[in-house]
Amino acid sequence: ETGVTQTPRHLVMGMTNKKSLKCEQHLGHNAMYWYKQSAKKPLELMFVYNFKEQTENNSVPSRFSPECPNSSHLFLHLHTLQPEDSALYLCASSQDPLAGGPETQYFGPGTRLLVL
Amino acid sequence: GQNIDQPTEMTATEGAIVQINCTYQTSGFNGLFWYQQHAGEAPTFLSYNVLDGLEEKGRFSSFLSRSKGYSYLLLKELQMKDSASYLCAVMDSNYQLIWGAGTKLIIKP
């Protein structure tokens, strides 16, 4: 496979469930990102990992827990979510964003999450 | 605060030209990106501008004026497949992308 892949593509969960979203990048990048995309709103950056280290957490509630075991894989663990967490969750990757110049981010297709 | 503004929705006719504007106010500037996103799909990179002027890439061109905090994406010879949302994003001084809400472009035959 090439590019950035995400699984599952669609997820329905109750507020008491625990689930995980998976992202994998095949581009040889060092940085990975989680974004939340809600209808008619700008993409919201949630977490950034650079060389497996978390470099950004944009005040995301603790019911979202990221994990980055290596530079190619990124997970988002979900527990006790709320209905307002329903959205499209996008993963992206790039070269090192702090290497001395802006780097283009490449996105996966996203996981459409519905919390009941 | 940081802000990116772009129109919510635009309509254009197949074969015509459309210009999607983006204005921004950010903490620092390390370039402006345009992405295309079809419904239910990943945003895909279209263009990057860091210097003033026009960058042309086939049917798509992107313009930047840093002094005015302004960019536009110009789409020529519109095709039905160009129906999508177009996202404007500015990279700030911390190399983080600040995103607009996107412009939904509807192409009519």
GROMACS .gro file of C-alpha atoms in nm:
model
  225
    1GLU     CA    1   0.000   0.000   0.000
    2THR     CA    2   0.105   0.357  -0.052
    3GLY     CA    3   0.029   0.685   0.119
    4VAL     CA    4  -0.158   0.708   0.446
    5THR     CA    5  -0.415   0.448   0.544
    6GLN     CA    6  -0.670   0.454   0.824
    7THR     CA    7  -0.892   0.189   0.977
    8PRO     CA    8  -1.175   0.156   1.034
    9ARG     CA    9  -1.332   0.388   0.778
   10HIS     CA   10  -1.657   0.402   0.972
   11LEU     CA   11  -1.726   0.346   1.341
   12VAL     CA   12  -2.041   0.361   1.551
   13MET     CA   13  -1.996   0.339   1.925
   14GLY     CA   14  -2.187   0.392   2.243
   15MET     CA   15  -2.072   0.631   2.511
   16THR     CA   16  -1.945   0.349   2.731
   17ASN     CA   17  -1.747   0.169   2.461
   18LYS     CA   18  -1.373   0.161   2.411
   19LYS     CA   19  -1.238   0.160   2.057
   20SER     CA   20  -0.918   0.248   1.875
   21LEU     CA   21  -0.847   0.419   1.545
   22LYS     CA   22  -0.540   0.315   1.351
   23CYS     CA   23  -0.327   0.509   1.106
   24GLU     CA   24  -0.029   0.388   0.904
   25GLN     CA   25   0.191   0.589   0.671
   26HIS     CA   26   0.405   0.438   0.395
   27LEU     CA   27   0.583   0.760   0.298
   28GLY     CA   28   0.890   0.741   0.520
   29HIS     CA   29   0.780   1.047   0.716
   30ASN     CA   30   0.881   1.133   1.071
   31ALA     CA   31   0.581   1.331   1.190
   32MET     CA   32   0.221   1.216   1.232
   33TYR     CA   33  -0.090   1.411   1.321
   34TRP     CA   34  -0.447   1.356   1.440
   35TYR     CA   35  -0.713   1.604   1.329
   36LYS     CA   36  -1.084   1.631   1.399
   37GLN     CA   37  -1.305   1.754   1.115
   38SER     CA   38  -1.661   1.859   1.195
   39ALA     CA   39  -1.909   1.981   0.936
   40LYS     CA   40  -1.848   2.338   0.823
   41LYS     CA   41  -1.569   2.390   1.074
   42PRO     CA   42  -1.193   2.420   1.024
   43LEU     CA   43  -0.979   2.116   1.083
   44GLU     CA   44  -0.885   2.099   1.450
   45LEU     CA   45  -0.536   1.976   1.529
   46MET     CA   46  -0.548   1.728   1.817
   47PHE     CA   47  -0.204   1.572   1.851
   48VAL     CA   48   0.134   1.583   1.682
   49TYR     CA   49   0.408   1.323   1.707
   50ASN     CA   50   0.757   1.386   1.572
   51PHE     CA   51   1.003   1.096   1.577
   52LYS     CA   52   0.757   0.909   1.804
   53GLU     CA   53   0.756   1.186   2.064
   54GLN     CA   54   0.440   1.384   2.130
   55THR     CA   55   0.512   1.748   2.052
   56GLU     CA   56   0.161   1.890   2.057
   57ASN     CA   57  -0.158   1.829   2.253
   58ASN     CA   58  -0.413   2.095   2.176
   59SER     CA   59  -0.607   2.074   2.502
   60VAL     CA   60  -0.776   1.755   2.393
   61PRO     CA   61  -1.000   1.584   2.653
   62SER     CA   62  -0.845   1.281   2.818
   63ARG     CA   63  -1.112   1.054   2.669
   64PHE     CA   64  -0.889   1.071   2.358
   65SER     CA   65  -0.556   0.897   2.413
   66PRO     CA   66  -0.294   0.884   2.135
   67GLU     CA   67  -0.022   0.626   2.094
   68CYS     CA   68   0.271   0.630   1.854
   69PRO     CA   69   0.479   0.311   1.875
   70ASN     CA   70   0.698   0.406   1.578
   71SER     CA   71   0.719   0.668   1.305
   72SER     CA   72   0.490   0.470   1.074
   73HIS     CA   73   0.199   0.396   1.308
   74LEU     CA   74  -0.036   0.614   1.508
   75PHE     CA   75  -0.334   0.516   1.717
   76LEU     CA   76  -0.614   0.708   1.880
   77HIS     CA   77  -0.774   0.526   2.171
   78LEU     CA   78  -1.128   0.631   2.249
   79HIS     CA   79  -1.325   0.577   2.570
   80THR     CA   80  -1.641   0.721   2.723
   81LEU     CA   81  -1.694   0.954   2.429
   82GLN     CA   82  -1.976   1.205   2.400
   83PRO     CA   83  -2.217   1.254   2.109
   84GLU     CA   84  -2.043   1.585   2.026
   85ASP     CA   85  -1.729   1.384   1.951
   86SER     CA   86  -1.898   1.252   1.637
   87ALA     CA   87  -1.686   1.374   1.347
   88LEU     CA   88  -1.437   1.270   1.081
   89TYR     CA   89  -1.098   1.190   1.236
   90LEU     CA   90  -0.813   1.244   0.996
   91CYS     CA   91  -0.457   1.125   1.025
   92ALA     CA   92  -0.175   1.298   0.840
   93SER     CA   93   0.200   1.263   0.807
   94SER     CA   94   0.489   1.481   0.696
   95GLN     CA   95   0.863   1.508   0.709
   96ASP     CA   96   1.004   1.667   1.024
   97PRO     CA   97   0.812   1.996   1.051
   98LEU     CA   98   1.094   2.159   1.247
   99ALA     CA   99   1.376   2.064   1.013
  100GLY     CA  100   1.408   2.413   0.877
  101GLY     CA  101   1.115   2.456   0.647
  102PRO     CA  102   0.743   2.395   0.609
  103GLU     CA  103   0.656   2.042   0.512
  104THR     CA  104   0.346   1.933   0.323
  105GLN     CA  105   0.109   1.712   0.519
  106TYR     CA  106  -0.041   1.408   0.350
  107PHE     CA  107  -0.374   1.282   0.476
  108GLY     CA  108  -0.545   0.950   0.517
  109PRO     CA  109  -0.911   0.903   0.417
  110GLY     CA  110  -1.033   0.941   0.774
  111THR     CA  111  -1.255   0.750   1.013
  112ARG     CA  112  -1.616   0.864   1.024
  113LEU     CA  113  -1.712   0.830   1.390
  114LEU     CA  114  -2.065   0.836   1.526
  115VAL     CA  115  -2.116   0.833   1.902
  116LEU     CA  116  -2.462   0.733   2.017
  117GLY     CA  117  -0.622   3.533   1.756
  118GLN     CA  118  -0.550   3.345   1.438
  119ASN     CA  119  -0.810   3.344   1.166
  120ILE     CA  120  -0.856   3.211   0.815
  121ASP     CA  121  -1.158   3.326   0.615
  122GLN     CA  122  -1.291   3.176   0.294
  123PRO     CA  123  -1.641   3.165   0.142
  124THR     CA  124  -1.859   2.879   0.258
  125GLU     CA  125  -1.991   2.781  -0.082
  126MET     CA  126  -1.952   2.879  -0.448
  127THR     CA  127  -2.125   2.766  -0.764
  128ALA     CA  128  -1.974   2.769  -1.113
  129THR     CA  129  -2.046   2.629  -1.457
  130GLU     CA  130  -1.857   2.350  -1.630
  131GLY     CA  131  -1.591   2.493  -1.858
  132ALA     CA  132  -1.580   2.828  -1.678
  133ILE     CA  133  -1.324   2.984  -1.442
  134VAL     CA  134  -1.369   3.028  -1.067
  135GLN     CA  135  -1.161   3.210  -0.807
  136ILE     CA  136  -1.172   3.105  -0.442
  137ASN     CA  137  -1.042   3.368  -0.204
  138CYS     CA  138  -0.874   3.324   0.132
  139THR     CA  139  -0.774   3.593   0.380
  140TYR     CA  140  -0.570   3.526   0.689
  141GLN     CA  141  -0.442   3.672   1.014
  142THR     CA  142  -0.185   3.452   1.183
  143SER     CA  143   0.104   3.460   1.426
  144GLY     CA  144   0.384   3.450   1.176
  145PHE     CA  145   0.379   3.311   0.827
  146ASN     CA  146   0.563   3.014   0.682
  147GLY     CA  147   0.357   2.962   0.373
  148LEU     CA  148   0.002   2.902   0.258
  149PHE     CA  149  -0.139   2.571   0.138
  150TRP     CA  150  -0.443   2.481  -0.068
  151TYR     CA  151  -0.597   2.136  -0.042
  152GLN     CA  152  -0.884   1.972  -0.229
  153GLN     CA  153  -1.123   1.741  -0.045
  154HIS     CA  154  -1.390   1.537  -0.217
  155ALA     CA  155  -1.681   1.429   0.000
  156GLY     CA  156  -1.582   1.137   0.219
  157GLU     CA  157  -1.220   1.143   0.107
  158ALA     CA  158  -0.882   1.264   0.228
  159PRO     CA  159  -0.772   1.623   0.171
  160THR     CA  160  -0.514   1.620  -0.109
  161PHE     CA  161  -0.239   1.876  -0.154
  162LEU     CA  162  -0.284   2.122  -0.441
  163SER     CA  163  -0.036   2.406  -0.391
  164TYR     CA  164   0.204   2.589  -0.163
  165ASN     CA  165   0.291   2.959  -0.178
  166VAL     CA  166   0.546   3.133   0.041
  167LEU     CA  167   0.650   3.420  -0.188
  168ASP     CA  168   0.422   3.680  -0.340
  169GLY     CA  169   0.291   3.607  -0.684
  170LEU     CA  170   0.119   3.348  -0.894
  171GLU     CA  171   0.208   2.978  -0.907
  172GLU     CA  172   0.056   2.790  -1.199
  173LYS     CA  173   0.003   2.416  -1.207
  174GLY     CA  174  -0.201   2.304  -1.505
  175ARG     CA  175  -0.563   2.415  -1.471
  176PHE     CA  176  -0.502   2.531  -1.113
  177SER     CA  177  -0.316   2.847  -1.008
  178SER     CA  178  -0.259   2.995  -0.664
  179PHE     CA  179  -0.178   3.354  -0.581
  180LEU     CA  180  -0.035   3.508  -0.266
  181SER     CA  181  -0.002   3.863  -0.133
  182ARG     CA  182   0.165   3.857   0.207
  183SER     CA  183   0.122   4.231   0.264
  184LYS     CA  184  -0.254   4.193   0.221
  185GLY     CA  185  -0.286   3.861   0.400
  186TYR     CA  186  -0.462   3.729   0.093
  187SER     CA  187  -0.453   3.432  -0.139
  188TYR     CA  188  -0.673   3.290  -0.410
  189LEU     CA  189  -0.704   2.961  -0.591
  190LEU     CA  190  -0.797   2.991  -0.957
  191LEU     CA  191  -0.952   2.695  -1.134
  192LYS     CA  192  -0.980   2.710  -1.514
  193GLU     CA  193  -1.175   2.497  -1.761
  194LEU     CA  194  -1.385   2.360  -1.480
  195GLN     CA  195  -1.480   1.994  -1.490
  196MET     CA  196  -1.752   1.814  -1.298
  197LYS     CA  197  -1.482   1.629  -1.102
  198ASP     CA  198  -1.368   1.965  -0.959
  199SER     CA  199  -1.679   1.964  -0.738
  200ALA     CA  200  -1.520   1.941  -0.393
  201SER     CA  201  -1.428   2.144  -0.089
  202TYR     CA  202  -1.116   2.359  -0.113
  203LEU     CA  203  -0.927   2.417   0.209
  204CYS     CA  204  -0.693   2.709   0.272
  205ALA     CA  205  -0.431   2.666   0.546
  206VAL     CA  206  -0.151   2.890   0.671
  207MET     CA  207   0.161   2.761   0.845
  208ASP     CA  208   0.232   2.985   1.143
  209SER     CA  209   0.558   3.070   1.317
  210ASN     CA  210   0.548   2.736   1.505
  211TYR     CA  211   0.510   2.546   1.177
  212GLN     CA  212   0.153   2.453   1.269
  213LEU     CA  213  -0.119   2.466   1.006
  214ILE     CA  214  -0.409   2.700   1.076
  215TRP     CA  215  -0.707   2.594   0.866
  216GLY     CA  216  -1.001   2.769   0.709
  217ALA     CA  217  -1.341   2.601   0.720
  218GLY     CA  218  -1.325   2.524   0.349
  219THR     CA  219  -1.516   2.638   0.042
  220LYS     CA  220  -1.760   2.393  -0.109
  221LEU     CA  221  -1.747   2.432  -0.486
  222ILE     CA  222  -2.049   2.312  -0.684
  223ILE     CA  223  -2.004   2.269  -1.058
  224LYS     CA  224  -2.316   2.276  -1.274
  225PRO     CA  225  -2.334   2.142  -1.630
   0.00000   0.00000   0.00000
